[in-house]
Tab-separated table of C-alpha atoms in Angstrom:
chain	number	residue	atom	x	y	z
O	6	MET	CA	131.787	108.083	108.836
O	7	GLY	CA	134.315	108.075	111.823
O	8	ALA	CA	135.809	110.951	113.556
O	9	GLY	CA	139.429	111.789	112.779
O	10	LYS	CA	142.232	112.443	115.336
O	11	GLY	CA	141.977	115.773	117.017
O	12	GLY	CA	138.657	116.786	115.303
O	13	ASN	CA	135.649	115.868	113.383
O	14	ARG	CA	137.522	115.334	110.163
O	15	PRO	CA	136.369	111.952	108.596
O	16	SER	CA	138.836	109.199	108.566
O	17	ARG	CA	140.070	107.905	105.281
O	18	ARG	CA	138.721	104.632	103.924
O	19	ILE	CA	140.407	102.273	101.587
O	20	TYR	CA	138.351	101.121	98.609
O	21	VAL	CA	139.180	97.927	96.730
O	22	LEU	CA	137.059	97.641	93.746
O	23	ALA	CA	136.765	94.813	91.244
O	24	ALA	CA	136.416	95.383	87.518
O	25	SER	CA	136.565	93.430	84.358
O	26	SER	CA	138.631	94.391	81.282
O	27	PRO	CA	137.402	93.972	77.787
O	28	GLY	CA	139.235	90.673	77.495
O	29	GLY	CA	137.300	89.236	80.430
O	30	LYS	CA	140.099	89.571	82.968
O	31	THR	CA	139.509	90.752	86.480
O	32	PHE	CA	141.554	93.407	88.172
O	33	THR	CA	141.371	95.300	91.406
O	34	MET	CA	141.628	99.147	92.011
O	35	SER	CA	143.088	100.479	95.215
O	36	SER	CA	142.902	103.906	96.885
O	37	SER	CA	145.650	105.087	94.485
O	38	PHE	CA	143.301	104.842	91.423
O	39	ASP	CA	142.979	108.087	89.655
O	40	PRO	CA	139.799	108.255	87.657
O	41	ARG	CA	141.130	111.144	85.533
O	42	SER	CA	143.794	108.839	83.935
O	43	GLN	CA	141.689	105.842	83.132
O	44	THR	CA	141.247	104.377	79.693
O	45	PHE	CA	137.965	103.042	77.973
O	46	TYR	CA	137.183	101.453	74.805
O	47	ILE	CA	134.835	102.007	71.971
O	48	LEU	CA	134.053	99.826	68.931
O	49	GLY	CA	135.654	100.605	65.599
O	50	LEU	CA	134.760	99.624	62.109
O	51	PRO	CA	135.678	96.065	61.010
O	52	THR	CA	138.523	96.070	58.521
O	53	GLY	CA	140.120	93.458	56.178
O	54	GLY	CA	136.989	91.311	56.003
O	55	ASN	CA	136.942	90.737	59.664
O	56	SER	CA	133.448	90.926	60.998
O	57	THR	CA	134.690	91.537	64.647
O	58	PRO	CA	134.761	95.238	65.382
O	59	PRO	CA	138.157	96.368	66.891
O	60	LEU	CA	138.377	97.744	70.299
O	61	ILE	CA	139.856	101.265	70.206
O	62	PRO	CA	141.368	102.470	73.547
O	63	ILE	CA	140.961	106.171	74.390
O	64	SER	CA	142.513	107.696	77.591
O	65	MET	CA	141.157	110.452	79.555
O	66	PRO	CA	144.348	112.546	79.406
O	67	VAL	CA	144.187	112.320	75.509
O	68	ILE	CA	140.479	113.496	75.678
O	69	ASP	CA	141.420	116.454	77.874
O	70	ALA	CA	144.432	117.438	75.717
O	71	GLN	CA	142.367	117.433	72.582
O	72	ARG	CA	139.460	119.261	74.118
O	73	VAL	CA	141.820	122.141	75.342
O	74	ARG	CA	143.507	122.242	72.046
O	75	LEU	CA	140.312	122.682	70.117
O	76	ALA	CA	138.919	125.152	72.548
O	77	ASN	CA	142.150	127.247	72.331
O	78	THR	CA	142.175	127.169	68.631
O	79	SER	CA	138.407	128.135	68.200
O	80	ILE	CA	138.902	130.994	70.630
O	81	ASN	CA	141.887	132.124	68.661
O	82	TYR	CA	140.091	132.077	65.412
O	83	GLY	CA	136.945	133.804	66.889
O	84	VAL	CA	139.001	136.682	68.234
O	85	GLN	CA	140.731	137.197	64.872
O	86	LEU	CA	137.320	137.153	63.121
O	87	GLY	CA	136.016	139.851	65.437
O	88	LEU	CA	139.115	141.852	64.886
O	89	CYS	CA	138.831	141.658	61.044
O	90	LEU	CA	135.089	142.431	61.170
O	91	PHE	CA	135.777	145.559	63.254
O	92	SER	CA	138.385	146.891	60.842
O	93	PHE	CA	136.249	146.061	57.749
O	94	LEU	CA	133.317	147.969	59.140
O	95	THR	CA	135.422	150.866	60.300
O	96	THR	CA	137.177	151.237	56.953
O	97	LEU	CA	133.855	151.094	55.007
O	98	LEU	CA	132.267	153.598	57.338
O	99	LEU	CA	134.993	156.121	57.767
O	100	LEU	CA	136.888	156.237	54.437
O	101	PRO	CA	135.235	158.195	51.594
O	102	SER	CA	134.148	156.081	48.445
O	103	ASN	CA	136.627	157.788	46.248
O	104	LYS	CA	139.510	156.649	48.463
O	105	LEU	CA	138.265	153.124	48.434
O	106	ARG	CA	138.653	152.995	44.726
O	107	ARG	CA	142.450	153.430	44.928
O	108	PRO	CA	144.623	150.371	44.329
O	109	ILE	CA	146.122	150.287	47.774
O	110	HIS	CA	142.595	150.397	49.553
O	111	LEU	CA	141.183	147.969	47.165
O	112	ALA	CA	143.942	145.633	48.014
O	113	GLN	CA	143.409	146.220	51.793
O	114	ILE	CA	139.664	145.690	51.521
O	115	SER	CA	140.034	142.496	49.454
O	116	LEU	CA	142.472	141.244	51.997
O	117	LEU	CA	140.011	141.881	54.867
O	118	VAL	CA	137.247	140.177	52.894
O	119	THR	CA	139.322	137.120	52.233
O	120	ALA	CA	140.569	137.055	55.820
O	121	ILE	CA	136.989	137.214	57.199
O	122	THR	CA	135.654	134.430	54.921
O	123	ARG	CA	138.531	132.165	55.622
O	124	LEU	CA	138.275	132.656	59.465
O	125	ALA	CA	134.602	132.042	59.301
O	126	LEU	CA	135.255	128.707	57.575
O	127	LEU	CA	137.961	127.939	60.189
O	128	VAL	CA	135.504	128.624	63.037
O	129	LEU	CA	132.848	126.439	61.343
O	130	TYR	CA	135.398	123.592	61.330
O	131	PHE	CA	134.911	122.790	65.121
O	132	PRO	CA	131.179	121.866	64.865
O	133	GLY	CA	131.925	120.116	61.593
O	134	PRO	CA	132.330	116.360	60.761
O	135	LEU	CA	136.075	116.245	61.356
O	136	THR	CA	135.671	117.121	65.081
O	137	GLU	CA	132.917	114.515	65.789
O	138	TYR	CA	133.586	112.391	68.790
O	139	TYR	CA	134.397	109.163	67.061
O	140	VAL	CA	136.581	110.811	64.372
O	141	ALA	CA	138.354	113.166	66.859
O	142	TRP	CA	139.245	110.563	69.447
O	143	THR	CA	139.942	107.494	67.219
O	144	GLN	CA	141.592	109.332	64.324
O	145	ASP	CA	139.549	107.025	62.088
O	146	ALA	CA	138.581	108.945	58.876
O	147	SER	CA	137.265	106.043	57.060
O	148	ILE	CA	133.596	106.982	57.874
O	149	LEU	CA	133.941	110.504	56.373
O	150	ARG	CA	132.558	111.278	52.897
O	151	PRO	CA	134.669	113.323	50.441
O	152	ASP	CA	132.290	116.145	50.460
O	153	GLU	CA	132.748	116.554	54.258
O	154	TYR	CA	136.344	117.924	53.402
O	155	ASN	CA	134.937	120.763	51.337
O	156	SER	CA	135.129	123.544	54.073
O	157	THR	CA	138.569	122.554	55.046
O	158	THR	CA	139.725	122.569	51.302
O	159	ALA	CA	138.060	125.878	50.792
O	160	SER	CA	139.847	127.440	53.850
O	161	SER	CA	143.144	126.131	52.657
O	162	ALA	CA	142.661	127.485	49.239
O	163	LEU	CA	141.586	130.895	50.595
O	164	SER	CA	144.920	130.924	52.467
O	165	VAL	CA	146.797	131.191	49.138
O	166	VAL	CA	144.568	134.097	48.141
O	167	GLN	CA	145.071	135.733	51.507
O	168	VAL	CA	148.842	135.470	51.251
O	169	ALA	CA	148.744	136.933	47.743
O	170	LEU	CA	146.651	139.927	48.701
O	171	LEU	CA	148.625	140.335	51.940
O	172	GLU	CA	151.830	140.613	49.843
O	173	ALA	CA	150.225	142.920	47.341
O	174	ALA	CA	148.975	145.220	50.169
O	175	LEU	CA	152.376	145.435	51.812
O	176	ALA	CA	154.063	146.063	48.439
O	177	LEU	CA	151.747	148.896	47.554
O	178	GLN	CA	152.246	150.440	51.023
O	179	SER	CA	156.019	150.040	50.676
O	180	GLN	CA	155.875	151.695	47.344
O	181	VAL	CA	154.279	154.751	48.807
O	182	LEU	CA	156.926	155.047	51.466
O	183	VAL	CA	159.988	154.131	49.393
O	184	ARG	CA	159.189	156.824	46.888
O	185	THR	CA	159.947	159.366	49.531
O	186	TRP	CA	163.514	158.079	50.180
O	187	GLY	CA	166.531	160.046	49.089
O	188	SER	CA	164.860	163.285	47.966
O	189	HIS	CA	168.321	164.763	46.986
O	190	CYS	CA	169.855	161.590	45.598
O	191	GLY	CA	170.423	161.814	41.824
O	192	SER	CA	167.902	164.589	41.950
O	193	ARG	CA	166.361	166.323	39.007
O	194	SER	CA	164.349	169.590	38.819
O	195	ALA	CA	160.682	169.380	38.158
O	196	PRO	CA	157.911	172.111	38.254
O	197	THR	CA	155.626	172.089	41.116
O	198	SER	CA	151.825	172.597	40.860
O	199	GLY	CA	150.437	176.086	41.391
O	200	SER	CA	153.674	178.099	41.386
O	201	GLY	CA	156.585	178.885	39.312
O	202	ARG	CA	158.970	177.341	41.807
O	203	ARG	CA	160.811	174.190	41.092
O	204	ARG	CA	161.490	171.383	43.504
O	205	ARG	CA	163.886	168.588	43.422
O	206	ALA	CA	162.538	164.884	43.013
O	207	GLY	CA	164.661	162.016	44.062
O	208	ASN	CA	165.685	159.512	41.379
O	209	CYS	CA	167.604	156.892	43.378
O	210	TRP	CA	168.268	153.648	41.530
O	211	TRP	CA	168.405	151.617	44.717
O	212	ARG	CA	164.889	152.313	45.542
O	213	SER	CA	163.792	150.277	42.500
O	214	LEU	CA	166.002	147.360	43.818
O	215	VAL	CA	164.261	147.421	47.169
O	216	LEU	CA	160.909	147.116	45.606
O	217	ILE	CA	162.015	144.534	43.011
O	218	PHE	CA	163.331	142.300	45.677
O	219	ALA	CA	160.065	142.743	47.692
O	220	VAL	CA	158.090	141.695	44.633
O	221	ILE	CA	160.343	138.648	44.013
O	222	LEU	CA	160.049	137.601	47.675
O	223	ALA	CA	156.277	138.017	47.682
O	224	ILE	CA	155.925	135.896	44.419
O	225	ALA	CA	158.004	133.192	45.940
O	226	ALA	CA	155.987	133.075	49.216
O	227	VAL	CA	152.749	132.819	47.289
O	228	VAL	CA	154.029	130.041	44.863
O	229	VAL	CA	155.274	127.995	47.617
O	230	ARG	CA	152.286	128.422	49.721
O	231	ALA	CA	150.123	127.385	46.722
O	232	VAL	CA	152.287	124.160	46.226
O	233	TYR	CA	151.949	123.376	49.902
O	234	VAL	CA	148.214	123.753	49.982
O	235	ALA	CA	147.780	121.544	46.881
O	236	ARG	CA	149.949	118.815	48.591
O	237	HIS	CA	148.131	119.225	51.919
O	238	THR	CA	144.817	118.854	50.277
O	239	GLN	CA	145.687	115.662	48.732
O	240	ALA	CA	147.221	114.212	51.787
O	241	LEU	CA	144.174	115.257	53.928
O	242	LYS	CA	141.824	112.849	51.903
O	243	GLY	CA	141.178	109.863	54.141
O	244	HIS	CA	142.922	111.528	57.226
O	245	VAL	CA	141.957	113.951	59.970
O	246	LEU	CA	143.812	117.117	61.177
O	247	PRO	CA	146.397	117.873	62.304
O	248	LEU	CA	148.671	116.441	59.578
O	249	PRO	CA	152.418	116.441	59.866
O	250	VAL	CA	154.072	119.258	57.925
O	251	ASP	CA	156.436	118.312	55.168
O	252	SER	CA	159.377	120.217	53.931
O	253	VAL	CA	157.267	122.184	51.504
O	254	GLY	CA	155.013	123.372	54.309
O	255	ALA	CA	158.044	124.321	56.470
O	256	ALA	CA	159.486	126.290	53.501
O	257	ALA	CA	156.114	128.089	53.046
O	258	VAL	CA	156.100	129.162	56.754
O	259	VAL	CA	159.737	130.332	56.638
O	260	LEU	CA	159.280	132.354	53.502
O	261	ALA	CA	156.082	134.096	54.769
O	262	ALA	CA	158.099	134.982	57.877
O	263	VAL	CA	161.128	136.276	55.817
O	264	SER	CA	158.683	138.431	53.716
O	265	VAL	CA	156.983	139.919	56.796
O	266	PHE	CA	160.524	140.590	58.318
O	267	TYR	CA	161.484	142.342	54.982
O	268	PHE	CA	158.560	144.579	54.800
O	269	CYS	CA	158.892	145.356	58.406
O	270	GLY	CA	162.531	146.327	57.593
O	271	ILE	CA	161.286	148.698	54.933
O	272	PHE	CA	158.840	150.364	57.304
O	273	PHE	CA	161.371	150.713	60.076
O	274	ALA	CA	163.940	152.142	57.489
O	275	HIS	CA	161.444	154.791	56.570
O	276	LEU	CA	160.770	155.634	60.047
O	277	THR	CA	164.436	155.829	60.917
O	278	LEU	CA	165.044	158.068	57.948
O	279	HIS	CA	162.248	160.343	58.955
O	280	LEU	CA	163.478	160.528	62.540
O	281	VAL	CA	167.066	161.261	61.390
O	282	SER	CA	165.907	164.052	58.922
O	283	THR	CA	163.410	165.752	61.271
O	284	ARG	CA	165.184	164.936	64.726
O	285	ARG	CA	161.628	164.477	65.997
O	286	ILE	CA	158.282	162.778	65.418
O	287	LEU	CA	156.036	165.633	65.902
O	288	ARG	CA	156.616	168.665	63.715
O	289	GLY	CA	156.738	172.277	65.268
O	290	GLU	CA	155.210	175.433	63.924
O	291	GLY	CA	156.831	177.052	60.922
O	292	ALA	CA	160.003	176.358	59.231
O	293	ARG	CA	162.412	177.722	61.970
O	294	GLY	CA	163.917	175.106	64.081
O	295	ARG	CA	162.750	172.295	61.716
O	296	LYS	CA	164.780	169.846	59.545
O	297	PHE	CA	163.779	168.898	56.123
O	298	SER	CA	161.548	165.989	56.104
O	299	ILE	CA	161.701	163.144	53.485
O	300	THR	CA	157.854	163.042	53.405
O	301	LEU	CA	157.752	166.375	51.730
O	302	THR	CA	158.766	164.953	48.320
O	303	LEU	CA	155.197	163.828	48.007
O	304	ARG	CA	153.479	167.102	49.083
O	305	GLY	CA	151.995	169.498	46.497
O	306	SER	CA	154.831	172.142	46.934
O	307	GLY	CA	158.079	172.687	48.479
O	308	LEU	CA	156.916	175.711	50.695
O	309	TRP	CA	157.317	175.408	54.450
O	310	LYS	CA	153.875	175.464	55.729
O	311	ARG	CA	152.654	176.270	59.193
O	312	SER	CA	151.189	173.112	60.667
O	313	LYS	CA	151.224	171.096	63.693
O	314	GLY	CA	151.164	167.210	64.247
O	315	LEU	CA	151.879	164.604	61.738
O	316	THR	CA	151.280	164.536	58.034
O	317	SER	CA	149.543	161.572	56.479
O	318	LEU	CA	152.770	159.873	55.374
O	319	GLU	CA	154.352	160.508	58.756
O	320	ILE	CA	151.373	158.678	60.326
O	321	LEU	CA	151.801	155.947	57.779
O	322	ALA	CA	155.490	155.771	58.721
O	323	VAL	CA	155.039	155.597	62.358
O	324	GLY	CA	151.865	153.463	62.260
O	325	ASN	CA	153.233	150.780	59.835
O	326	GLY	CA	156.541	150.647	61.765
O	327	VAL	CA	154.800	149.893	65.089
O	328	LEU	CA	152.152	147.652	63.382
O	329	MET	CA	154.641	145.328	61.871
O	330	LEU	CA	156.307	144.485	65.274
O	331	ALA	CA	153.394	142.253	66.165
O	332	PRO	CA	153.381	140.192	62.936
O	333	CYS	CA	157.064	139.771	63.125
O	334	LEU	CA	156.774	138.475	66.740
O	335	PHE	CA	154.082	135.911	65.810
O	336	ALA	CA	155.965	134.892	62.682
O	337	GLY	CA	159.021	134.286	64.709
O	338	LEU	CA	157.077	132.255	67.274
O	339	ASP	CA	155.655	130.157	64.441
O	340	VAL	CA	159.016	129.394	62.933
O	341	ALA	CA	160.674	128.650	66.452
O	342	ALA	CA	157.883	126.448	67.724
O	343	GLY	CA	157.496	124.531	64.442
O	344	PRO	CA	154.961	125.170	61.636
O	345	LEU	CA	151.306	124.568	62.928
O	346	ASN	CA	152.713	123.203	66.202
O	347	THR	CA	150.081	123.749	68.922
O	348	HIS	CA	151.889	121.614	71.708
O	349	VAL	CA	154.582	124.349	72.241
O	350	LEU	CA	152.132	127.374	72.027
O	351	PRO	CA	148.503	127.077	72.997
O	352	PHE	CA	147.332	128.576	69.790
O	353	ASP	CA	148.088	128.849	66.093
O	354	ALA	CA	150.689	131.715	66.141
O	355	GLY	CA	151.071	131.893	62.315
O	356	SER	CA	147.466	132.641	61.753
O	357	TRP	CA	147.924	135.964	63.582
O	358	VAL	CA	150.560	137.223	61.051
O	359	GLY	CA	148.023	137.688	58.290
O	360	THR	CA	145.165	138.807	60.563
O	361	LEU	CA	147.147	141.662	62.182
O	362	VAL	CA	148.344	142.964	58.759
O	363	ALA	CA	144.930	142.619	57.249
O	364	ALA	CA	143.212	144.480	60.134
O	365	GLY	CA	146.009	146.980	60.897
O	366	LEU	CA	146.779	148.460	57.478
O	367	PRO	CA	143.214	149.821	56.852
O	368	LEU	CA	143.033	151.239	60.376
O	369	ILE	CA	146.252	153.058	59.849
O	370	SER	CA	144.969	154.439	56.567
O	371	VAL	CA	141.820	155.705	58.250
O	372	ALA	CA	144.049	157.465	60.968
O	373	ALA	CA	146.227	158.997	58.328
O	374	PHE	CA	143.276	160.257	56.373
O	375	TYR	CA	141.640	161.972	59.391
O	376	ARG	CA	144.716	163.026	61.413
O	377	GLY	CA	147.332	163.746	58.672
């Protein structure tokens, strides 16, 4: 090593290397050669009756990009799996068994179980046969057996079940909140329990329209998702992921996003009505200085009771309204970046929509039960 100018820094040496290409040609590499951008070749399977195996070029940048994409996606699914497991255990341990038998909680628990199973299959995809070195880098799926697609097919089928349960859970939650709207709209008298007093129960026709449109939108999202999964499963045979998304897949993503936006609108409408009627989030003591709350239409009586804090329905109103902001954000990112596009975003944004709803709804129910 020689001394550099003005210090002991080693002088730069110029290396000229000789190497042979697969075709037998010789080429030279100067000091400008970057080893991180080189290309090497592996042998593929002979096709078309040709006994000579083809040479498949693989570049280092492609390997690095694929490695980063797989790492980001596996971390993404692992975090979602942990979040769902936490919500599942919390719900089972904290909610009484008689509460868990209600339809709304059964839908939420079923959604969590489906999400956990599907995320476990998605995590197991990465050490599976579709990510083996040869298959991942060459995109040659001819060596894969049909049964090696089973876990991927099962996770795709579970996505339809998850969407159906997600829509059902959101619809049931919306029904609880929408029933409290317009307590004086088209009202009729009805006796209250435990007293001779009568209260006015709302009977607004437009509340049914809100729920009917939600059901229609939910059914459309599930049907289109099922059609897309069937087409995707057939197209995957003999290929590797990711596959290009067709028009049906794009429609499924857009419909799912529209459904999430609609339910978010219902929750925010309920929260807005509550804030307008009470002029506050936290309720004060007694009836004085307090406005009528739309949530009182589901309480046992029309008496003004001395209480502090939030009722169970008020917790649901605030919690669901805030919760749905995050799924709406990820649904918008998924549509804006393109369905299943991990080149714009370093992770699958659409998968977070179902996970946040599945994990968030039961936790809000637990909070409403203990704090309401």
